[in-house]
mmCIF file of C-alpha atoms and ligand atoms in Angstrom:
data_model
loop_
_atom_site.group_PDB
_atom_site.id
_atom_site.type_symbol
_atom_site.label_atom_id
_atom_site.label_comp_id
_atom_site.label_asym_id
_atom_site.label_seq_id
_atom_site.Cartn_x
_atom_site.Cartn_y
_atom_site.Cartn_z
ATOM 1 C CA UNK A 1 0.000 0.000 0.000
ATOM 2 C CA UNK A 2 1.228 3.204 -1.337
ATOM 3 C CA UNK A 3 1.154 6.212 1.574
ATOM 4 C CA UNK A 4 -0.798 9.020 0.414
ATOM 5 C CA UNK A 5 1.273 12.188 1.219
ATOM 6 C CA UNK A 6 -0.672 15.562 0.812
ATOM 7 C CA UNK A 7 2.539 18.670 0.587
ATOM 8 C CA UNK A 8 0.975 22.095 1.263
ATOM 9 C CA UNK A 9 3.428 24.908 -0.422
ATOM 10 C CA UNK A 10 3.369 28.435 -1.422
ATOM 11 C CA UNK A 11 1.396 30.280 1.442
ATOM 12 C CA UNK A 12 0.890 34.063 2.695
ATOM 13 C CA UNK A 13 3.946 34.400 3.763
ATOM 14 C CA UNK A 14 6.784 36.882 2.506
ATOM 15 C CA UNK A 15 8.606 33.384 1.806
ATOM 16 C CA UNK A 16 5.766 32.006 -0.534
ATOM 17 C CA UNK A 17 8.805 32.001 -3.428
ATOM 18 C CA UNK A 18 11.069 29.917 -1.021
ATOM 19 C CA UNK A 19 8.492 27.268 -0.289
ATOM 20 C CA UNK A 20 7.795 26.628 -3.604
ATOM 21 C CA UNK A 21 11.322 26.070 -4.587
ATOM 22 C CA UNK A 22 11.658 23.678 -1.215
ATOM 23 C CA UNK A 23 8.351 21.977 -2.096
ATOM 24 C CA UNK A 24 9.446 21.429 -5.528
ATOM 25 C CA UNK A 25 13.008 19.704 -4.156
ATOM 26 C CA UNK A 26 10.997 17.558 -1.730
ATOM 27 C CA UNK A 27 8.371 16.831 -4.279
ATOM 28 C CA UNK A 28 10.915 15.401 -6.848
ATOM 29 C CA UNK A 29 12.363 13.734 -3.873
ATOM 30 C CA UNK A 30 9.317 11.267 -3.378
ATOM 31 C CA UNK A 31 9.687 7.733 -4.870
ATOM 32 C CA UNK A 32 6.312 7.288 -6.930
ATOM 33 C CA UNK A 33 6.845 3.434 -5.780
ATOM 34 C CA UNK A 34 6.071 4.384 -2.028
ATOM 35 C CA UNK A 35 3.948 7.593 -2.225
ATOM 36 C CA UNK A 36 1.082 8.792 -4.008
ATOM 37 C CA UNK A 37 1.685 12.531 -3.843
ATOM 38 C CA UNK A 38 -1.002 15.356 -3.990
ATOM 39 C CA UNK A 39 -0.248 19.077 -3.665
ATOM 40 C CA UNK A 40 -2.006 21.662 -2.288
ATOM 41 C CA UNK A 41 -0.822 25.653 -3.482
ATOM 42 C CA UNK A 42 -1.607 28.578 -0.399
ATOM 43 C CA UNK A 43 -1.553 31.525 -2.986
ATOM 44 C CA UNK A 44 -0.392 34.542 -1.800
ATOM 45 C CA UNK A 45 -4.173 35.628 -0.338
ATOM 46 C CA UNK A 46 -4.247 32.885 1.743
ATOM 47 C CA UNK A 47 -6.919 30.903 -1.173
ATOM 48 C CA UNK A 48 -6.078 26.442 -0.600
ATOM 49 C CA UNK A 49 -5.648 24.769 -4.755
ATOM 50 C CA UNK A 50 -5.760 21.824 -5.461
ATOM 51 C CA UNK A 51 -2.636 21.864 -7.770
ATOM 52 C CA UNK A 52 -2.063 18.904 -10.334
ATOM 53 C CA UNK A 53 1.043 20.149 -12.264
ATOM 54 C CA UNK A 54 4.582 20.808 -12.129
ATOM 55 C CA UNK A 55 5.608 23.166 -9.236
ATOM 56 C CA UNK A 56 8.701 24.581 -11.187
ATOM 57 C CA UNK A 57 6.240 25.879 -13.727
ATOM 58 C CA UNK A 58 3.399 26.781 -11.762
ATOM 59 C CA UNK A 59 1.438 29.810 -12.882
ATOM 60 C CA UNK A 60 0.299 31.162 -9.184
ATOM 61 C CA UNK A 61 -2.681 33.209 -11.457
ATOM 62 C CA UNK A 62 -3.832 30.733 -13.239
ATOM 63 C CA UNK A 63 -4.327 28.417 -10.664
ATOM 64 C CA UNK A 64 -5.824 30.492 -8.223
ATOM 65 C CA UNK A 65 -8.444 31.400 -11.235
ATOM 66 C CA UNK A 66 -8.941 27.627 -12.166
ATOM 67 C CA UNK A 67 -7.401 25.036 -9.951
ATOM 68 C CA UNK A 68 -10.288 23.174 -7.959
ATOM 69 C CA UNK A 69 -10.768 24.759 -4.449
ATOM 70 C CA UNK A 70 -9.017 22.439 -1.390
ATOM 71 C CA UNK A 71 -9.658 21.568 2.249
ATOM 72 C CA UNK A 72 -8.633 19.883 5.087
ATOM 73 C CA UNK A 73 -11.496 20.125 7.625
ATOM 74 C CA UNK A 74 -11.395 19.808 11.045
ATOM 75 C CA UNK A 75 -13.753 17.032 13.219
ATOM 76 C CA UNK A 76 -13.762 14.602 10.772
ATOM 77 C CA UNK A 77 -13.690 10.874 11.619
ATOM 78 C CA UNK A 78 -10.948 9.887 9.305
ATOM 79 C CA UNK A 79 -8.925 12.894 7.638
ATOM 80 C CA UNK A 80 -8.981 13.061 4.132
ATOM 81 C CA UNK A 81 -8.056 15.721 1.563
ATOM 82 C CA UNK A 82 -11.525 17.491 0.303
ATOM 83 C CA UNK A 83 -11.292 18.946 -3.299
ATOM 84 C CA UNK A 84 -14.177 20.917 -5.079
ATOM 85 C CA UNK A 85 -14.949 19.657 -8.337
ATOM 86 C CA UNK A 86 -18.102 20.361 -10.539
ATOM 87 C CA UNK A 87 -19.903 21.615 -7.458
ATOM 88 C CA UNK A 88 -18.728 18.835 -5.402
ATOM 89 C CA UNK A 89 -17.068 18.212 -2.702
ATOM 90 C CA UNK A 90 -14.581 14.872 -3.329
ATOM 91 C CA UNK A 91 -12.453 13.258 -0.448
ATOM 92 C CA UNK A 92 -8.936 11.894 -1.659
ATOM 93 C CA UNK A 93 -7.120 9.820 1.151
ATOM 94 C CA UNK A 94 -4.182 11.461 3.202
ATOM 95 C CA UNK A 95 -1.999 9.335 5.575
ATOM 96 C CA UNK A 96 0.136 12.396 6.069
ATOM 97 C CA UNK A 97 0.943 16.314 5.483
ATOM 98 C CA UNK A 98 3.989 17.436 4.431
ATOM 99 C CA UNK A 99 3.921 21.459 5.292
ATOM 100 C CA UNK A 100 6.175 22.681 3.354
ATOM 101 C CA UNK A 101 5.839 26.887 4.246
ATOM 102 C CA UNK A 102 8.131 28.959 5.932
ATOM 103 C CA UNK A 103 7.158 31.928 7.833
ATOM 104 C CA UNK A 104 4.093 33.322 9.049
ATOM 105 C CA UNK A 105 1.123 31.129 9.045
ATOM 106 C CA UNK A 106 3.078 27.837 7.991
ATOM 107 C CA UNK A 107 6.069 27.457 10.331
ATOM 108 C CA UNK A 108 4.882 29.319 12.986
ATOM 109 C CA UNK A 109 2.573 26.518 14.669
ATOM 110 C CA UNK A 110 -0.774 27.610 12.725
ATOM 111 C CA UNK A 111 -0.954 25.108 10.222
ATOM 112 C CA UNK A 112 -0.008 22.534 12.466
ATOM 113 C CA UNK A 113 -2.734 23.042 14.994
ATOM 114 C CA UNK A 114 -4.863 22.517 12.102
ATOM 115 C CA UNK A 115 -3.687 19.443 11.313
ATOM 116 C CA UNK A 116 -3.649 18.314 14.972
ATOM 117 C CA UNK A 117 -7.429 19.180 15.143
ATOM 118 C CA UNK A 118 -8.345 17.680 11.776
ATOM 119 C CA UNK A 119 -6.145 14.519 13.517
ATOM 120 C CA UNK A 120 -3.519 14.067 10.592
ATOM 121 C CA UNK A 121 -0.217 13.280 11.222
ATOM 122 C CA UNK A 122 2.573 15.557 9.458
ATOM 123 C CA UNK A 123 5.840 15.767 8.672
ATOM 124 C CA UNK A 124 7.949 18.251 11.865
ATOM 125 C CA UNK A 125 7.692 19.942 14.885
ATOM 126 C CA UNK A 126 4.042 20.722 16.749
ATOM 127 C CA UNK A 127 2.923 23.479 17.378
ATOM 128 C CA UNK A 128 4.694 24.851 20.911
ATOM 129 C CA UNK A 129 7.508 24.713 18.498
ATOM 130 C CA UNK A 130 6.523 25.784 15.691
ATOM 131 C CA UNK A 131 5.360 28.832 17.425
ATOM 132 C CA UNK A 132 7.949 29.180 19.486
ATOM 133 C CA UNK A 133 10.748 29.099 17.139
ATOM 134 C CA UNK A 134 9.181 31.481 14.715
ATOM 135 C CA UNK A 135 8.763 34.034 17.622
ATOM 136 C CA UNK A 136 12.500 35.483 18.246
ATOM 137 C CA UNK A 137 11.578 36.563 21.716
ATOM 138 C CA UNK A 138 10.037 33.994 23.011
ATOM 139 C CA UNK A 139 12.790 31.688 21.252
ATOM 140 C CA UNK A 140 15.451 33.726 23.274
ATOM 141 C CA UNK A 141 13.726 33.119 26.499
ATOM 142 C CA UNK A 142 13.535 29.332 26.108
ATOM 143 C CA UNK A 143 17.165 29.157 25.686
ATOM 144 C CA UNK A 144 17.721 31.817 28.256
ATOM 145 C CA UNK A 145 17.606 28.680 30.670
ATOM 146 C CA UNK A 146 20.462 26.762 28.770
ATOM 147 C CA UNK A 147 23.293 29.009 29.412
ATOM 148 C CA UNK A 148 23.791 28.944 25.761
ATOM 149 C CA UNK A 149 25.469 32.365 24.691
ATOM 150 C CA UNK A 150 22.824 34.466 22.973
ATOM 151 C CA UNK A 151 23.543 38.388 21.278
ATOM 152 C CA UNK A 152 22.685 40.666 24.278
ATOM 153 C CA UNK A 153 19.016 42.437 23.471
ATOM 154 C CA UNK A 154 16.170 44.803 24.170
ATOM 155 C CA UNK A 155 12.585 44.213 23.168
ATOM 156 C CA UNK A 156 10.202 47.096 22.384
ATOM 157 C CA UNK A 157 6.575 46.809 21.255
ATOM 158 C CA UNK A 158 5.204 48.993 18.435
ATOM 159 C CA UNK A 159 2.579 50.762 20.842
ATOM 160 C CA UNK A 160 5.810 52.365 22.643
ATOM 161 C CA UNK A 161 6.477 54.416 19.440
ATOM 162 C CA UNK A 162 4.703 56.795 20.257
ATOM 163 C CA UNK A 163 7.575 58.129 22.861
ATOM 164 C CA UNK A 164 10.314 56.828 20.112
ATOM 165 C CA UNK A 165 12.736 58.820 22.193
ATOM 166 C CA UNK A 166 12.591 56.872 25.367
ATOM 167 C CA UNK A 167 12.760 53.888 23.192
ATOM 168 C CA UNK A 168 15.675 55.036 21.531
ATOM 169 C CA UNK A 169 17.291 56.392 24.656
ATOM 170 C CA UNK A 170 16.616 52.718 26.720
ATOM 171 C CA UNK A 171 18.287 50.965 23.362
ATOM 172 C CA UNK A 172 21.371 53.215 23.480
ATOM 173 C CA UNK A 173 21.399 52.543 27.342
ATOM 174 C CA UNK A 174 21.613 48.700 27.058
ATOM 175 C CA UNK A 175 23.589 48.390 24.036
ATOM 176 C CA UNK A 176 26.498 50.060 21.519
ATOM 177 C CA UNK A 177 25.774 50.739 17.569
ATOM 178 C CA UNK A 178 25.619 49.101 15.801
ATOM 179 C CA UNK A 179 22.633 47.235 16.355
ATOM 180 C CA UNK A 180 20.639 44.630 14.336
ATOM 181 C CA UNK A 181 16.701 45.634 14.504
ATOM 182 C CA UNK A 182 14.385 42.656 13.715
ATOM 183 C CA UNK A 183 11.008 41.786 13.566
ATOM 184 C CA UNK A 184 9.966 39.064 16.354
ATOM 185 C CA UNK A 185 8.125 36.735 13.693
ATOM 186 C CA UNK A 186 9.301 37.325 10.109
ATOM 187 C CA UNK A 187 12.175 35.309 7.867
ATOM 188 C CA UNK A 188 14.628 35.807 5.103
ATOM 189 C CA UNK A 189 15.879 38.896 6.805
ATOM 190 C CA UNK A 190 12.476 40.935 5.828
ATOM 191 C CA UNK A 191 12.390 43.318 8.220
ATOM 192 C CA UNK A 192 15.753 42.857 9.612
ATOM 193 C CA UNK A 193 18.511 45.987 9.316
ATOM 194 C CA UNK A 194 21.575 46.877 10.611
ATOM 195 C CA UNK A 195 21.183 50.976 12.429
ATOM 196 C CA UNK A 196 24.454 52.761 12.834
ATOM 197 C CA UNK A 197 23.182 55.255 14.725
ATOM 198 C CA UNK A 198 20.192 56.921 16.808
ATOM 199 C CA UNK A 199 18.275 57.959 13.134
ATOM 200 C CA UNK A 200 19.009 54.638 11.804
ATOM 201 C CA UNK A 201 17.836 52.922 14.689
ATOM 202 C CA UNK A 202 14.396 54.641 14.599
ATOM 203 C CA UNK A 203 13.761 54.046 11.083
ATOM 204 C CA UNK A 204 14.925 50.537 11.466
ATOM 205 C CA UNK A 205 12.464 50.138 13.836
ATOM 206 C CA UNK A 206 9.887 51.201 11.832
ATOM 207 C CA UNK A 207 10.960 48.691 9.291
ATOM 208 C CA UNK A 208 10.385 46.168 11.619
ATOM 209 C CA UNK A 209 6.938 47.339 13.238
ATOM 210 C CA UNK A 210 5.628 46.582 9.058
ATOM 211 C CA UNK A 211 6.427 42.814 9.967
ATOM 212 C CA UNK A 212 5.078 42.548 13.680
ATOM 213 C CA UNK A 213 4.504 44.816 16.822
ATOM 214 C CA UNK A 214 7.071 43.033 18.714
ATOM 215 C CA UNK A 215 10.996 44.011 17.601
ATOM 216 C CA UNK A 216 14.262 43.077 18.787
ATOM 217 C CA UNK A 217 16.767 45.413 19.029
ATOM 218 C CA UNK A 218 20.362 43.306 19.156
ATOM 219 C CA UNK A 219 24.172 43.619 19.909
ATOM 220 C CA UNK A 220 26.084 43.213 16.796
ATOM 221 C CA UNK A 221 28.295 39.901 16.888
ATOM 222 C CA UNK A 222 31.164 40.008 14.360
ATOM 223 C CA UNK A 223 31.959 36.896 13.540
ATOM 224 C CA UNK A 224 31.186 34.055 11.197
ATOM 225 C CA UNK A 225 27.486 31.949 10.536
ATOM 226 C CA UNK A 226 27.897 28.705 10.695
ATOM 227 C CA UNK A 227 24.402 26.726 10.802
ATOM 228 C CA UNK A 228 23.681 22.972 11.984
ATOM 229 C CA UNK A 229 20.840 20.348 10.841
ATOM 230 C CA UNK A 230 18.810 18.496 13.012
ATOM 231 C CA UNK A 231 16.547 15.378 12.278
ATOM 232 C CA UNK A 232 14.771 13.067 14.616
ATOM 233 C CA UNK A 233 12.425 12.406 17.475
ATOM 234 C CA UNK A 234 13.270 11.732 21.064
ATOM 235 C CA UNK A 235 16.841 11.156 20.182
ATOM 236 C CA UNK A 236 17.745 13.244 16.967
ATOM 237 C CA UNK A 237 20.681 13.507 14.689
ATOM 238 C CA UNK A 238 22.630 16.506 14.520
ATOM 239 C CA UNK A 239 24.463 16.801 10.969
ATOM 240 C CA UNK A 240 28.178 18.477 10.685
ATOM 241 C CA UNK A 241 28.466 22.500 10.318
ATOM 242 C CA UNK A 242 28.095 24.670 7.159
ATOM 243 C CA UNK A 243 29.180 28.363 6.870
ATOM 244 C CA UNK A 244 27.322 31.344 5.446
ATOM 245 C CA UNK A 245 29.209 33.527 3.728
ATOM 246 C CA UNK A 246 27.356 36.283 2.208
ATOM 247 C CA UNK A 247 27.423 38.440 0.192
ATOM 248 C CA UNK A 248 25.730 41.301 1.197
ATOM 249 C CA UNK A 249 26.543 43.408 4.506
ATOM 250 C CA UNK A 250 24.676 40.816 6.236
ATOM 251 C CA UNK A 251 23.204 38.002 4.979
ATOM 252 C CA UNK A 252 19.992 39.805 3.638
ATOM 253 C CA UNK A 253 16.835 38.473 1.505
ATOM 254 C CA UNK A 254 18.512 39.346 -1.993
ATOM 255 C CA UNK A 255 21.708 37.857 -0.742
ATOM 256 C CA UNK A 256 19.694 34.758 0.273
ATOM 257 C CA UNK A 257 18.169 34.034 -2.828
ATOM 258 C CA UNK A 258 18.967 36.266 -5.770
ATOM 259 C CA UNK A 259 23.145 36.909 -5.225
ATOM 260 C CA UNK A 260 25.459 34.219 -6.949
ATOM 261 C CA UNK A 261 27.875 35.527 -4.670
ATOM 262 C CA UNK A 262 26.649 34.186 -1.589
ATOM 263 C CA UNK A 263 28.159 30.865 -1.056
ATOM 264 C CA UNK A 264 27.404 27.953 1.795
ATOM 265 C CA UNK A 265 30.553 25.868 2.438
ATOM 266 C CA UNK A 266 30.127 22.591 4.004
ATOM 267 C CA UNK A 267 32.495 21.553 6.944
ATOM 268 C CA UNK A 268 34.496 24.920 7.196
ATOM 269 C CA UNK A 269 37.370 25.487 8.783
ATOM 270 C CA UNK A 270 36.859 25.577 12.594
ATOM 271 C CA UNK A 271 38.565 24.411 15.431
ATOM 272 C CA UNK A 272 37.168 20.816 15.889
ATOM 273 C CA UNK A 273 36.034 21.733 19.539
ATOM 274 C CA UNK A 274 34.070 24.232 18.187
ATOM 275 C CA UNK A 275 32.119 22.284 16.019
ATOM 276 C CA UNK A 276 31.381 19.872 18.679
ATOM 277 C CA UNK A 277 29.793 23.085 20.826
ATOM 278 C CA UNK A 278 28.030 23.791 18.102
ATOM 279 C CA UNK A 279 26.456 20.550 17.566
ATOM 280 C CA UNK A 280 25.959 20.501 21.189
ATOM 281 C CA UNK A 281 24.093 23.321 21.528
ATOM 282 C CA UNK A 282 21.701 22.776 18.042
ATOM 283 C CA UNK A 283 20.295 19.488 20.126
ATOM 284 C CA UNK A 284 19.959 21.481 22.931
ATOM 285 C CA UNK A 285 18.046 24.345 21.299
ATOM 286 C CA UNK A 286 16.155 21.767 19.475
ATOM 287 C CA UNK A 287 15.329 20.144 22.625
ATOM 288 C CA UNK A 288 14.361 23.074 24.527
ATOM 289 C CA UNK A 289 11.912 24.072 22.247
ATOM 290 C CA UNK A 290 10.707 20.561 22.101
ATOM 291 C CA UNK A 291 11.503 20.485 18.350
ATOM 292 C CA UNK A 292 10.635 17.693 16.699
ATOM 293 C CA UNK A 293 11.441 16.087 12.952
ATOM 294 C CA UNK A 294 13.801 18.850 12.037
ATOM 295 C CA UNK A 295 15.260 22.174 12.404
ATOM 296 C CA UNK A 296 18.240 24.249 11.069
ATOM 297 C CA UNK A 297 19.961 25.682 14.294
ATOM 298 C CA UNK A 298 22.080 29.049 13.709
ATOM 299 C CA UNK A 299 24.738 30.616 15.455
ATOM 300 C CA UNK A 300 28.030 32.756 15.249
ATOM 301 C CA UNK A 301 31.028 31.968 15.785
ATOM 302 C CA UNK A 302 32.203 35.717 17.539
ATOM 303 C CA UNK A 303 35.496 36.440 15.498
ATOM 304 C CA UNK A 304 37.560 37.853 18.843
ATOM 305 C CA UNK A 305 36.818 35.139 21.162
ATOM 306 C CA UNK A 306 35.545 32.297 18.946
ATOM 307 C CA UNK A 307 32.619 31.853 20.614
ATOM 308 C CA UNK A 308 29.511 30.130 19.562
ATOM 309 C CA UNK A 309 26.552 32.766 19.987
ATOM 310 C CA UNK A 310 22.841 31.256 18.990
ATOM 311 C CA UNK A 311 21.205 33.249 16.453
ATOM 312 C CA UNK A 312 17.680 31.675 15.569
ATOM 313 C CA UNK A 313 15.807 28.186 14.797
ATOM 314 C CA UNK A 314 13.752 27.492 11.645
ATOM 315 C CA UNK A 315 11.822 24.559 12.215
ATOM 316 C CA UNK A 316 11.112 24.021 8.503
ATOM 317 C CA UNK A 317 14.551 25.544 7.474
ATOM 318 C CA UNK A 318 14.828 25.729 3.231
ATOM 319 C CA UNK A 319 14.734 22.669 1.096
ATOM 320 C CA UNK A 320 15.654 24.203 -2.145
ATOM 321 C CA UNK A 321 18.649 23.120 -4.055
ATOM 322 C CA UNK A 322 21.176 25.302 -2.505
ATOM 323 C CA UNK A 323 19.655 25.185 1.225
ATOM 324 C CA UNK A 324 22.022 24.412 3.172
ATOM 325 C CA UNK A 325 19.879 21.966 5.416
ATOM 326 C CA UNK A 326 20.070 18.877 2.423
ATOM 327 C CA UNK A 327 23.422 20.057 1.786
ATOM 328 C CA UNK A 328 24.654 19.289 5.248
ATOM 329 C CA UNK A 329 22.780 15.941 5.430
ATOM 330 C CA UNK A 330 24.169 15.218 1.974
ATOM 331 C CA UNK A 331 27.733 15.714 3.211
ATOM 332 C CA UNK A 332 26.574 12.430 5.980
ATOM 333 C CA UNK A 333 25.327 10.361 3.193
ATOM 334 C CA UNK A 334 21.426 11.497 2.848
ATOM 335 C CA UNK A 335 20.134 12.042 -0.373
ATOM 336 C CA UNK A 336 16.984 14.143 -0.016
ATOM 337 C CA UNK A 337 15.011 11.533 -0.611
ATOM 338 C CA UNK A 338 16.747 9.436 2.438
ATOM 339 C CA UNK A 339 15.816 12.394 4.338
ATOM 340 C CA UNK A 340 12.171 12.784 2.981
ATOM 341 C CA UNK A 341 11.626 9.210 3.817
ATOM 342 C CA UNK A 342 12.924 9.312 7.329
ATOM 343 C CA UNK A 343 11.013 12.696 7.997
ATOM 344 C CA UNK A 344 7.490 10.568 6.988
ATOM 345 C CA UNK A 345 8.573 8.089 9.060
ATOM 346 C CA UNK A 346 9.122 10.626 12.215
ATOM 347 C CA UNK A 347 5.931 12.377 11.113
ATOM 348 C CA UNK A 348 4.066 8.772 11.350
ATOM 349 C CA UNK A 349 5.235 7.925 14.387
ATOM 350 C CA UNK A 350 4.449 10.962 16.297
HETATM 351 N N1 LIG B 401 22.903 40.154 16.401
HETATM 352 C C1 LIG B 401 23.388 40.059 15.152
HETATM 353 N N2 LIG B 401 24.698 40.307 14.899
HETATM 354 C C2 LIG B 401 25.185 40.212 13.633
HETATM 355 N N3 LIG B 401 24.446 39.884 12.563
HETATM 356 C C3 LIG B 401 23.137 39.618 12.742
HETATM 357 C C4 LIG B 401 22.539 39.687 14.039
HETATM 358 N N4 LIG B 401 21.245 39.361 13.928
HETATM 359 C C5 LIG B 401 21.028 39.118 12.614
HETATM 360 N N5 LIG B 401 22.148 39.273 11.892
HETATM 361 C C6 LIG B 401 22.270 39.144 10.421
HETATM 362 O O1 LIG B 401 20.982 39.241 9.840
HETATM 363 C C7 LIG B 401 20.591 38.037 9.187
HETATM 364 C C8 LIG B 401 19.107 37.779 9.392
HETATM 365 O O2 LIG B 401 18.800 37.710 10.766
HETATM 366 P P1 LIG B 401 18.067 36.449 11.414
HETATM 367 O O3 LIG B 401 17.973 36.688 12.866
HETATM 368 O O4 LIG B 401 18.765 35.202 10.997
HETATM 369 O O5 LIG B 401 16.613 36.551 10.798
HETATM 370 P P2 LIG B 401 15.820 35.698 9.712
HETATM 371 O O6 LIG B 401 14.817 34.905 10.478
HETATM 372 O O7 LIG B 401 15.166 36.722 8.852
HETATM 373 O O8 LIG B 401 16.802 34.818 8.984
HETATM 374 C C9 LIG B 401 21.510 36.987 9.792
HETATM 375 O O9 LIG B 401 21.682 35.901 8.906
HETATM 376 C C10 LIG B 401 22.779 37.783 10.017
HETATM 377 O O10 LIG B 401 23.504 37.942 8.811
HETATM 378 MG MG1 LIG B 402 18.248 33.617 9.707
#
């Protein structure tokens, strides 16, 4: 018996390009012999398609306009993929859920407490953290506990704009420019910018209030980004280390996605104790969010001391062909497919 995977891709989030690049890897990645696979497109507006072609060449228009309406309901008996066609609602079976989003309404513990509720396993972690991770505050307070080394921050809240100059004043208090401002829930960098001084602070910050009403205000750590792959239940596997080295200032959307020059190096050159404290502390982060299935832990290595700092979790970190999550699982012998397979298997077992 074939399993009948459902991926969900695209979504409303400002990552909707990402995920359908990652949901296009993993897609590829699914032997035919062992899964049926049906797709489901979130377009931009937040409208569920029922999506029967290629996701490389998907036209996000035309299927919004024409691609039967999909569901996955809640309080059903047996969950099952519901499609709308000629006026009619059809149920297709699905064993599992492979959500493939990133960002806001996808990794961020929404679409998983769907699933929980329409009682359908899927492929990752629940939805503490999910939600957890996405939040960069209330990620930082987690690991608070773990003695983990974390950039030095203040939080302020949108509705304290309106006396921007005590803001300002209690940033410059706690911490030196420059600063990094970010957004508590966002991803690929939107939101994110680098203030030298007091006016670039405050317009930073209003950068960031577009994204959410809750904004971290960080130390700068000068150093390198090295990231770390984790995959698993109760006991999970923590891959080797990869490097970011970016292009930009900082490693910014653009430089993400759309700059050549950006480059991911598997296995860089650190001191070998390092990279053990840095797979260390990815189980540990992954643990004490409760993470489960996989994550991409990030950190710095601090350039003066060679310290490892922890920057941020993504919980379904980017699966497209230059993510660096396959890549380091590739470098331990996992094709994507190996990993695909054993992520079903952790989302089955759940
Ligand atoms: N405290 C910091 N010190 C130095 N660089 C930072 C800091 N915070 C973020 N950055 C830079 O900004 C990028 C994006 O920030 P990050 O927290 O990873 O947000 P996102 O969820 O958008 O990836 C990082 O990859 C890094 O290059
Ligand atoms: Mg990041």
């Amino acid at each position: 018996m074939k399993i009948n995977v459902v991926v969900i891709f695209g979504g409303c989030s400002s990552e909707h390009e990402i995920s359908c690049m990652s949901a296009a890897t993993i897609v590829k990645a699914l032997d035919p012999e062992r899964y049926t696979v049906r797709k489901v497109f979130i377009t931009k507006e937040g409208l569920w398609r029922y999506y029967e072609g290629d996701i490389e060449h998907i036209d996000a228009r035309a299927v919004s306009e024409q691609a039967p309406e999909a569901a996955i309901l809640p309080g059903q008996k047996k969950a099952q993929l519901m499609v709308l066609r000629q006026d009619a609602w059809t149920a297709l079976p699905m064993d599992i859920v492979i959500p493939v989003l990133h960002g806001k309404n996808g990794e961020d513990g929404t679409i998983q407490g769907l699933l929980e509720i329409a009682r359908v396993p899927y492929v990752g972690c629940g939805v503490l953290a999910s939600a957890a991770s996405m939040d960069k505050l209330t990620t930082k307070r987690l690991v608070m506990p773990t003695g983990i080394r974390q950039a030095r921050y203040v939080a302020v809240f949108a509705r304290e704009f309106e006396s921007m100059e005590a803001v300002l004043d209690r940033v410059e208090a706690a911490l030196s420019y420059p600063v990094y401002v970010k957004p508590a829930n966002a991803g690929s960098s939107v939101g994110v910018s680098k203030a030298e001084d007091r006016a670039a602070l405050e317009q930073a910050l209003h950068l960031a209030a577009e994204q959410d009403s809750r904004i971290l205000v960080e130390e700068t750590i000068v150093g390198r980004e090295v990231e770390c792959s984790v995959l698993g239940g109760e006991t999970p596997k923590v891959s080797g280390v990869g490097e970011i080295l970016a292009a930009d200032t900082f490693y910014t959307y653009d430089a993400k996605y759309h700059n050549a020059e950006s480059k991911t190096v598997i296995d860089p050159n650190l001191p070998a104790e390092t990279v053990e404290e840095i797979r260390r502390a990815a189980l540990t982060v992954f643990q004490a969010v409760n993470g489960y299935g996989l994550a991409r832990v990030d950190f710095f290595v601090e350039a003066e001391t060679g310290e490892v700092v922890f920057n941020e979790i993504n919980t379904f970190p980017g699966f497209t062909s230059i993510s660096m999550y396959p890549m380091l699982w590739k470098r331990q012998g996992y094709a994507v497919s190996d990993l695909v397979d054993e992520l079903i298997e952790w989302g089955l077992r759940r």
